[in-house]
PDB file of C-alpha atoms in Angstrom:
ATOM      1  CA  MET A   1      85.957 135.889  64.871  1.00  0.00           C
ATOM      2  CA  ALA A   2      87.125 136.421  61.287  1.00  0.00           C
ATOM      3  CA  TRP A   3      90.744 135.697  60.883  1.00  0.00           C
ATOM      4  CA  ILE A   4      92.472 137.650  58.065  1.00  0.00           C
ATOM      5  CA  THR A   5      96.033 137.570  56.920  1.00  0.00           C
ATOM      6  CA  CYS A   6      96.808 140.849  55.579  1.00  0.00           C
ATOM      7  CA  ASP A   7      99.939 141.361  53.248  1.00  0.00           C
ATOM      8  CA  PHE A   8     100.661 144.937  52.162  1.00  0.00           C
ATOM      9  CA  TYR A   9     103.271 147.403  51.289  1.00  0.00           C
ATOM     10  CA  SER A  10     104.618 149.876  53.763  1.00  0.00           C
ATOM     11  CA  GLU A  11     105.861 153.222  52.429  1.00  0.00           C
ATOM     12  CA  THR A  12     107.770 153.871  55.759  1.00  0.00           C
ATOM     13  CA  LEU A  13     109.724 150.548  55.528  1.00  0.00           C
ATOM     14  CA  GLN A  14     109.852 150.397  51.742  1.00  0.00           C
ATOM     15  CA  LEU A  15     108.917 146.721  51.811  1.00  0.00           C
ATOM     16  CA  SER A  16     106.232 144.424  51.816  1.00  0.00           C
ATOM     17  CA  THR A  17     104.950 143.128  55.174  1.00  0.00           C
ATOM     18  CA  SER A  18     102.274 141.332  56.948  1.00  0.00           C
ATOM     19  CA  MET A  19      99.826 141.341  59.824  1.00  0.00           C
ATOM     20  CA  GLU A  20      97.360 138.881  61.270  1.00  0.00           C
ATOM     21  CA  VAL A  21      93.897 140.433  62.146  1.00  0.00           C
ATOM     22  CA  PHE A  22      91.048 139.048  64.110  1.00  0.00           C
ATOM     23  CA  LEU A  23      87.609 140.600  63.637  1.00  0.00           C
ATOM     24  CA  PRO A  24      84.672 139.887  65.855  1.00  0.00           C
ATOM     25  CA  GLN A  25      81.553 138.489  64.191  1.00  0.00           C
ATOM     26  CA  GLY A  26      78.389 140.669  64.708  1.00  0.00           C
ATOM     27  CA  SER A  27      76.352 138.029  66.344  1.00  0.00           C
ATOM     28  CA  LEU A  28      78.937 137.627  69.134  1.00  0.00           C
ATOM     29  CA  MET A  29      79.572 141.473  69.611  1.00  0.00           C
ATOM     30  CA  PRO A  30      78.336 143.423  72.687  1.00  0.00           C
ATOM     31  CA  LEU A  31      75.951 146.275  71.558  1.00  0.00           C
ATOM     32  CA  ARG A  32      77.971 149.548  71.075  1.00  0.00           C
ATOM     33  CA  SER A  33      77.026 153.115  70.142  1.00  0.00           C
ATOM     34  CA  SER A  34      79.699 153.315  67.543  1.00  0.00           C
ATOM     35  CA  SER A  35      80.050 151.252  64.441  1.00  0.00           C
ATOM     36  CA  LYS A  36      83.664 151.162  64.600  1.00  0.00           C
ATOM     37  CA  LEU A  37      85.543 148.479  66.706  1.00  0.00           C
ATOM     38  CA  PRO A  38      87.827 149.112  69.568  1.00  0.00           C
ATOM     39  CA  VAL A  39      91.364 147.724  68.651  1.00  0.00           C
ATOM     40  CA  LEU A  40      94.164 145.969  70.529  1.00  0.00           C
ATOM     41  CA  TYR A  41      97.559 146.013  68.910  1.00  0.00           C
ATOM     42  CA  LEU A  42      99.405 142.747  69.999  1.00  0.00           C
ATOM     43  CA  LEU A  43     103.183 142.830  69.775  1.00  0.00           C
ATOM     44  CA  HIS A  44     105.421 139.819  69.418  1.00  0.00           C
ATOM     45  CA  GLY A  45     108.642 138.971  71.087  1.00  0.00           C
ATOM     46  CA  ARG A  46     112.191 139.046  69.970  1.00  0.00           C
ATOM     47  CA  GLY A  47     112.921 136.413  67.212  1.00  0.00           C
ATOM     48  CA  ALA A  48     109.173 135.899  66.443  1.00  0.00           C
ATOM     49  CA  ASP A  49     106.805 137.346  63.771  1.00  0.00           C
ATOM     50  CA  HIS A  50     103.185 138.314  63.181  1.00  0.00           C
ATOM     51  CA  THR A  51     102.057 134.857  63.629  1.00  0.00           C
ATOM     52  CA  GLU A  52     103.238 134.216  67.145  1.00  0.00           C
ATOM     53  CA  TRP A  53     100.118 135.227  69.127  1.00  0.00           C
ATOM     54  CA  MET A  54      97.841 132.979  67.033  1.00  0.00           C
ATOM     55  CA  ARG A  55     100.204 130.157  67.194  1.00  0.00           C
ATOM     56  CA  ARG A  56     101.097 130.274  70.773  1.00  0.00           C
ATOM     57  CA  SER A  57      98.116 131.423  72.619  1.00  0.00           C
ATOM     58  CA  SER A  58      94.386 131.057  72.600  1.00  0.00           C
ATOM     59  CA  ILE A  59      93.889 134.669  72.067  1.00  0.00           C
ATOM     60  CA  GLU A  60      91.177 134.166  69.486  1.00  0.00           C
ATOM     61  CA  ARG A  61      89.029 132.281  71.955  1.00  0.00           C
ATOM     62  CA  TYR A  62      89.580 134.619  74.744  1.00  0.00           C
ATOM     63  CA  ALA A  63      88.776 137.830  72.679  1.00  0.00           C
ATOM     64  CA  GLU A  64      85.721 136.338  70.950  1.00  0.00           C
ATOM     65  CA  SER A  65      83.189 137.717  73.286  1.00  0.00           C
ATOM     66  CA  LYS A  66      84.862 141.077  73.676  1.00  0.00           C
ATOM     67  CA  GLY A  67      83.858 142.762  70.588  1.00  0.00           C
ATOM     68  CA  LEU A  68      87.493 143.627  70.083  1.00  0.00           C
ATOM     69  CA  ALA A  69      89.634 143.777  66.921  1.00  0.00           C
ATOM     70  CA  LEU A  70      93.094 142.267  67.283  1.00  0.00           C
ATOM     71  CA  VAL A  71      96.025 143.514  65.061  1.00  0.00           C
ATOM     72  CA  MET A  72      99.268 141.352  65.072  1.00  0.00           C
ATOM     73  CA  PRO A  73     101.899 142.987  63.015  1.00  0.00           C
ATOM     74  CA  GLY A  74     105.474 141.705  62.313  1.00  0.00           C
ATOM     75  CA  PHE A  75     108.646 143.365  63.482  1.00  0.00           C
ATOM     76  CA  GLY A  76     111.539 140.968  63.220  1.00  0.00           C
ATOM     77  CA  ARG A  77     114.135 141.538  65.884  1.00  0.00           C
ATOM     78  CA  SER A  78     113.983 145.534  65.490  1.00  0.00           C
ATOM     79  CA  TYR A  79     113.102 145.912  69.210  1.00  0.00           C
ATOM     80  CA  TYR A  80     110.426 148.276  67.784  1.00  0.00           C
ATOM     81  CA  MET A  81     112.964 151.029  67.037  1.00  0.00           C
ATOM     82  CA  ASP A  82     114.014 153.338  64.244  1.00  0.00           C
ATOM     83  CA  MET A  83     117.170 151.342  63.847  1.00  0.00           C
ATOM     84  CA  ALA A  84     120.542 153.049  63.594  1.00  0.00           C
ATOM     85  CA  ASN A  85     121.586 150.874  60.770  1.00  0.00           C
ATOM     86  CA  GLY A  86     118.238 149.415  59.691  1.00  0.00           C
ATOM     87  CA  LEU A  87     114.567 150.333  59.067  1.00  0.00           C
ATOM     88  CA  PRO A  88     112.497 152.961  60.856  1.00  0.00           C
ATOM     89  CA  TYR A  89     110.173 150.396  62.659  1.00  0.00           C
ATOM     90  CA  PHE A  90     108.938 152.658  65.414  1.00  0.00           C
ATOM     91  CA  THR A  91     107.925 155.293  62.914  1.00  0.00           C
ATOM     92  CA  TYR A  92     106.152 152.557  61.062  1.00  0.00           C
ATOM     93  CA  LEU A  93     104.405 151.257  64.302  1.00  0.00           C
ATOM     94  CA  SER A  94     103.379 154.718  65.669  1.00  0.00           C
ATOM     95  CA  GLU A  95     102.431 156.553  62.517  1.00  0.00           C
ATOM     96  CA  GLU A  96     101.744 154.411  59.318  1.00  0.00           C
ATOM     97  CA  LEU A  97     100.302 151.313  60.683  1.00  0.00           C
ATOM     98  CA  PRO A  98      97.536 152.523  62.709  1.00  0.00           C
ATOM     99  CA  LYS A  99      96.331 154.592  59.580  1.00  0.00           C
ATOM    100  CA  LEU A 100      96.656 151.576  57.496  1.00  0.00           C
ATOM    101  CA  VAL A 101      94.675 149.515  59.934  1.00  0.00           C
ATOM    102  CA  ARG A 102      91.857 152.131  59.919  1.00  0.00           C
ATOM    103  CA  THR A 103      91.852 152.277  56.122  1.00  0.00           C
ATOM    104  CA  PHE A 104      91.658 148.467  55.673  1.00  0.00           C
ATOM    105  CA  PHE A 105      89.272 147.568  58.565  1.00  0.00           C
ATOM    106  CA  PRO A 106      86.449 149.001  60.500  1.00  0.00           C
ATOM    107  CA  VAL A 107      88.310 149.905  63.736  1.00  0.00           C
ATOM    108  CA  SER A 108      87.988 153.075  65.763  1.00  0.00           C
ATOM    109  CA  GLY A 109      90.543 155.919  65.606  1.00  0.00           C
ATOM    110  CA  ARG A 110      89.382 157.293  69.120  1.00  0.00           C
ATOM    111  CA  ARG A 111      91.831 157.221  71.808  1.00  0.00           C
ATOM    112  CA  GLU A 112      89.463 155.565  74.236  1.00  0.00           C
ATOM    113  CA  ASP A 113      89.026 152.651  71.716  1.00  0.00           C
ATOM    114  CA  THR A 114      92.898 152.120  71.143  1.00  0.00           C
ATOM    115  CA  PHE A 115      95.065 149.740  73.258  1.00  0.00           C
ATOM    116  CA  VAL A 116      98.383 147.932  72.933  1.00  0.00           C
ATOM    117  CA  ALA A 117     100.067 144.973  74.681  1.00  0.00           C
ATOM    118  CA  GLY A 118     103.054 142.874  74.177  1.00  0.00           C
ATOM    119  CA  ILE A 119     105.423 140.080  75.510  1.00  0.00           C
ATOM    120  CA  SER A 120     109.093 140.339  76.077  1.00  0.00           C
ATOM    121  CA  MET A 121     110.482 142.654  73.319  1.00  0.00           C
ATOM    122  CA  GLY A 122     106.830 143.607  72.593  1.00  0.00           C
ATOM    123  CA  GLY A 123     106.342 144.369  76.133  1.00  0.00           C
ATOM    124  CA  TYR A 124     108.934 147.061  75.664  1.00  0.00           C
ATOM    125  CA  GLY A 125     107.245 148.245  72.358  1.00  0.00           C
ATOM    126  CA  ALA A 126     103.874 148.411  73.942  1.00  0.00           C
ATOM    127  CA  PHE A 127     105.235 150.606  76.983  1.00  0.00           C
ATOM    128  CA  LYS A 128     107.178 152.699  74.366  1.00  0.00           C
ATOM    129  CA  LEU A 129     104.058 153.502  72.544  1.00  0.00           C
ATOM    130  CA  ALA A 130     101.971 154.182  75.497  1.00  0.00           C
ATOM    131  CA  LEU A 131     104.408 156.418  77.153  1.00  0.00           C
ATOM    132  CA  SER A 132     105.434 158.326  73.976  1.00  0.00           C
ATOM    133  CA  TYR A 133     101.879 158.833  72.731  1.00  0.00           C
ATOM    134  CA  PRO A 134      99.640 158.951  75.756  1.00  0.00           C
ATOM    135  CA  GLU A 135      97.081 161.126  73.769  1.00  0.00           C
ATOM    136  CA  ARG A 136      96.639 158.103  71.343  1.00  0.00           C
ATOM    137  CA  TYR A 137      96.150 155.126  73.761  1.00  0.00           C
ATOM    138  CA  ALA A 138      93.742 154.214  76.611  1.00  0.00           C
ATOM    139  CA  ALA A 139      95.871 151.431  77.792  1.00  0.00           C
ATOM    140  CA  GLY A 140      99.244 149.681  77.390  1.00  0.00           C
ATOM    141  CA  ALA A 141     100.152 146.285  78.814  1.00  0.00           C
ATOM    142  CA  SER A 142     103.623 144.656  79.215  1.00  0.00           C
ATOM    143  CA  LEU A 143     103.940 140.951  79.824  1.00  0.00           C
ATOM    144  CA  SER A 144     107.403 140.044  80.850  1.00  0.00           C
ATOM    145  CA  GLY A 145     108.916 143.053  78.841  1.00  0.00           C
ATOM    146  CA  GLY A 146     112.467 144.159  78.436  1.00  0.00           C
ATOM    147  CA  LEU A 147     111.815 147.364  80.357  1.00  0.00           C
ATOM    148  CA  ASP A 148     115.223 148.360  81.252  1.00  0.00           C
ATOM    149  CA  LEU A 149     116.729 148.463  77.702  1.00  0.00           C
ATOM    150  CA  ALA A 150     119.874 150.593  78.484  1.00  0.00           C
ATOM    151  CA  SER A 151     121.177 147.920  81.141  1.00  0.00           C
ATOM    152  CA  ARG A 152     120.305 145.028  78.802  1.00  0.00           C
ATOM    153  CA  ALA A 153     122.061 146.553  75.808  1.00  0.00           C
ATOM    154  CA  ALA A 154     125.233 147.294  77.949  1.00  0.00           C
ATOM    155  CA  GLY A 155     125.115 143.806  79.426  1.00  0.00           C
ATOM    156  CA  ALA A 156     124.844 140.273  77.662  1.00  0.00           C
ATOM    157  CA  GLY A 157     121.309 140.857  76.276  1.00  0.00           C
ATOM    158  CA  PHE A 158     122.429 141.626  72.579  1.00  0.00           C
ATOM    159  CA  GLN A 159     125.168 140.466  70.255  1.00  0.00           C
ATOM    160  CA  GLU A 160     127.564 143.048  69.046  1.00  0.00           C
ATOM    161  CA  SER A 161     126.236 142.930  65.534  1.00  0.00           C
ATOM    162  CA  GLU A 162     122.725 143.622  66.842  1.00  0.00           C
ATOM    163  CA  ILE A 163     123.875 146.520  68.919  1.00  0.00           C
ATOM    164  CA  ARG A 164     125.415 148.047  65.924  1.00  0.00           C
ATOM    165  CA  THR A 165     122.317 147.561  63.679  1.00  0.00           C
ATOM    166  CA  ILE A 166     119.682 148.463  66.220  1.00  0.00           C
ATOM    167  CA  PHE A 167     121.385 151.119  68.463  1.00  0.00           C
ATOM    168  CA  GLY A 168     124.515 152.074  66.614  1.00  0.00           C
ATOM    169  CA  ARG A 169     126.337 152.278  70.046  1.00  0.00           C
ATOM    170  CA  VAL A 170     125.171 151.121  73.470  1.00  0.00           C
ATOM    171  CA  GLU A 171     125.791 154.598  74.826  1.00  0.00           C
ATOM    172  CA  ASN A 172     123.014 155.841  72.440  1.00  0.00           C
ATOM    173  CA  VAL A 173     120.309 154.183  74.477  1.00  0.00           C
ATOM    174  CA  ARG A 174     120.360 155.581  77.995  1.00  0.00           C
ATOM    175  CA  GLY A 175     118.528 158.903  78.177  1.00  0.00           C
ATOM    176  CA  SER A 176     117.225 158.814  74.768  1.00  0.00           C
ATOM    177  CA  ARG A 177     113.529 158.311  73.443  1.00  0.00           C
ATOM    178  CA  ASP A 178     114.257 154.537  73.315  1.00  0.00           C
ATOM    179  CA  ASP A 179     114.937 154.379  76.982  1.00  0.00           C
ATOM    180  CA  LEU A 180     111.639 153.739  78.885  1.00  0.00           C
ATOM    181  CA  LEU A 181     112.886 155.339  81.956  1.00  0.00           C
ATOM    182  CA  PHE A 182     113.479 158.650  80.127  1.00  0.00           C
ATOM    183  CA  LEU A 183     110.042 158.237  78.640  1.00  0.00           C
ATOM    184  CA  ALA A 184     108.562 157.544  82.059  1.00  0.00           C
ATOM    185  CA  ALA A 185     109.687 160.881  83.500  1.00  0.00           C
ATOM    186  CA  GLU A 186     108.113 162.730  80.515  1.00  0.00           C
ATOM    187  CA  PHE A 187     105.028 160.769  81.039  1.00  0.00           C
ATOM    188  CA  ALA A 188     104.864 161.590  84.663  1.00  0.00           C
ATOM    189  CA  ALA A 189     104.948 165.360  83.799  1.00  0.00           C
ATOM    190  CA  TYR A 190     102.309 164.898  81.148  1.00  0.00           C
ATOM    191  CA  THR A 191      99.194 166.838  82.154  1.00  0.00           C
ATOM    192  CA  GLY A 192      96.549 165.287  79.783  1.00  0.00           C
ATOM    193  CA  ASN A 193      94.699 162.051  80.098  1.00  0.00           C
ATOM    194  CA  LYS A 194      97.152 159.150  80.740  1.00  0.00           C
ATOM    195  CA  PRO A 195      96.723 155.624  79.524  1.00  0.00           C
ATOM    196  CA  MET A 196      96.222 152.914  82.038  1.00  0.00           C
ATOM    197  CA  LEU A 197      99.300 150.659  82.506  1.00  0.00           C
ATOM    198  CA  TYR A 198      99.569 147.008  83.231  1.00  0.00           C
ATOM    199  CA  GLN A 199     102.695 145.172  84.108  1.00  0.00           C
ATOM    200  CA  CYS A 200     103.414 141.540  84.923  1.00  0.00           C
ATOM    201  CA  CYS A 201     106.420 139.301  85.084  1.00  0.00           C
ATOM    202  CA  GLY A 202     107.276 135.848  86.565  1.00  0.00           C
ATOM    203  CA  THR A 203     109.572 135.691  89.345  1.00  0.00           C
ATOM    204  CA  GLU A 204     111.816 133.224  87.566  1.00  0.00           C
ATOM    205  CA  ASP A 205     111.950 135.239  84.397  1.00  0.00           C
ATOM    206  CA  PHE A 206     115.262 136.504  83.464  1.00  0.00           C
ATOM    207  CA  LEU A 207     113.801 139.935  82.731  1.00  0.00           C
ATOM    208  CA  TYR A 208     112.265 139.898  86.334  1.00  0.00           C
ATOM    209  CA  LYS A 209     115.065 142.438  87.534  1.00  0.00           C
ATOM    210  CA  ASP A 210     114.544 144.675  84.595  1.00  0.00           C
ATOM    211  CA  ASN A 211     110.682 144.722  85.511  1.00  0.00           C
ATOM    212  CA  GLN A 212     111.437 145.597  89.125  1.00  0.00           C
ATOM    213  CA  THR A 213     113.762 148.377  87.985  1.00  0.00           C
ATOM    214  CA  PHE A 214     111.235 150.069  85.888  1.00  0.00           C
ATOM    215  CA  ARG A 215     108.405 149.384  88.327  1.00  0.00           C
ATOM    216  CA  ARG A 216     110.336 151.104  91.302  1.00  0.00           C
ATOM    217  CA  TYR A 217     111.219 154.098  89.034  1.00  0.00           C
ATOM    218  CA  ALA A 218     107.723 154.591  87.770  1.00  0.00           C
ATOM    219  CA  ASP A 219     106.573 154.387  91.452  1.00  0.00           C
ATOM    220  CA  SER A 220     109.028 157.010  92.522  1.00  0.00           C
ATOM    221  CA  LEU A 221     107.628 159.476  89.673  1.00  0.00           C
ATOM    222  CA  GLY A 222     103.950 158.699  91.032  1.00  0.00           C
ATOM    223  CA  ILE A 223     102.930 156.695  87.847  1.00  0.00           C
ATOM    224  CA  HIS A 224     100.190 154.251  88.797  1.00  0.00           C
ATOM    225  CA  ILE A 225     100.799 150.704  87.308  1.00  0.00           C
ATOM    226  CA  THR A 226      98.607 147.665  87.724  1.00  0.00           C
ATOM    227  CA  TYR A 227     101.331 145.281  88.635  1.00  0.00           C
ATOM    228  CA  GLU A 228     101.169 141.602  89.147  1.00  0.00           C
ATOM    229  CA  GLU A 229     103.895 139.039  89.781  1.00  0.00           C
ATOM    230  CA  GLU A 230     103.827 135.287  90.623  1.00  0.00           C
ATOM    231  CA  PRO A 231     105.950 132.218  90.026  1.00  0.00           C
ATOM    232  CA  GLY A 232     106.634 131.856  86.292  1.00  0.00           C
ATOM    233  CA  GLY A 233     109.154 131.892  83.665  1.00  0.00           C
ATOM    234  CA  HIS A 234     109.661 133.464  80.265  1.00  0.00           C
ATOM    235  CA  GLU A 235     107.253 131.217  78.399  1.00  0.00           C
ATOM    236  CA  TRP A 236     103.770 130.990  76.781  1.00  0.00           C
ATOM    237  CA  GLY A 237     102.157 129.034  79.525  1.00  0.00           C
ATOM    238  CA  TYR A 238     102.689 132.154  81.661  1.00  0.00           C
ATOM    239  CA  TRP A 239     101.523 134.541  78.939  1.00  0.00           C
ATOM    240  CA  ASP A 240      98.457 132.642  77.813  1.00  0.00           C
ATOM    241  CA  ASN A 241      97.111 132.923  81.197  1.00  0.00           C
ATOM    242  CA  LYS A 242      98.118 136.563  81.695  1.00  0.00           C
ATOM    243  CA  ILE A 243      96.595 137.879  78.471  1.00  0.00           C
ATOM    244  CA  GLN A 244      93.210 136.768  79.723  1.00  0.00           C
ATOM    245  CA  ARG A 245      93.804 138.966  82.657  1.00  0.00           C
ATOM    246  CA  VAL A 246      94.694 141.780  80.335  1.00  0.00           C
ATOM    247  CA  LEU A 247      91.576 141.556  78.243  1.00  0.00           C
ATOM    248  CA  ASP A 248      89.508 141.571  81.401  1.00  0.00           C
ATOM    249  CA  TRP A 249      91.242 144.693  82.714  1.00  0.00           C
ATOM    250  CA  LEU A 250      91.126 146.728  79.448  1.00  0.00           C
ATOM    251  CA  PRO A 251      88.662 149.643  79.689  1.00  0.00           C
ATOM    252  CA  LEU A 252      86.188 148.298  77.052  1.00  0.00           C
ATOM    253  CA  PRO A 253      83.002 150.414  76.727  1.00  0.00           C
TER     254      PRO A 253
END
């Protein structure tokens, strides 16, 4: 695969930012009817950056034979939100970034070729995208995601300064478009084609309870999720193994 570090200017964020991109080489790609590549957006965890996936996992090796472009953007500690007292990161993620990626690289804009996955904070971001825009994504995967954000914000999950910066007030989260439980109810009522959803979490992970809460609520709404759990913590040994499962699960043509 070709590895590209792409530095560019975001009009939405009004700043320069970066993403890592892996593109498959032609000799290793499966034959496809389209010249455009399917694309997987890989979202990093809290406190990390756009280099996390390539530094901590063997994602390049796992994806090499899939004919799949990988896009790994940077989002700091934003929790993939339009922050109350910060930058509009979710607007950037959902609107500007995909357009830039399609401008810079030979990736498909078709829903059936577009996927998103993430770990921890990025698992939240991946499900937020898939639930918010089911018409744009064919699959979304959360690996140990922070899926019950309202409870975490009200508990010990965030520093007071982060709450003010990201949410404004804790009370602003529950029932908002940043609350995955709220989005899940909208998603359940959506009558168009829904993206496939994959969720996993280790049973020793501090976010295991959050994952159980989201899973039970989604199940009560009739939302189908491919769910897996096994012993494991909040660490890269677990995620490096599970991302291989995600790549095999993706509905690639």
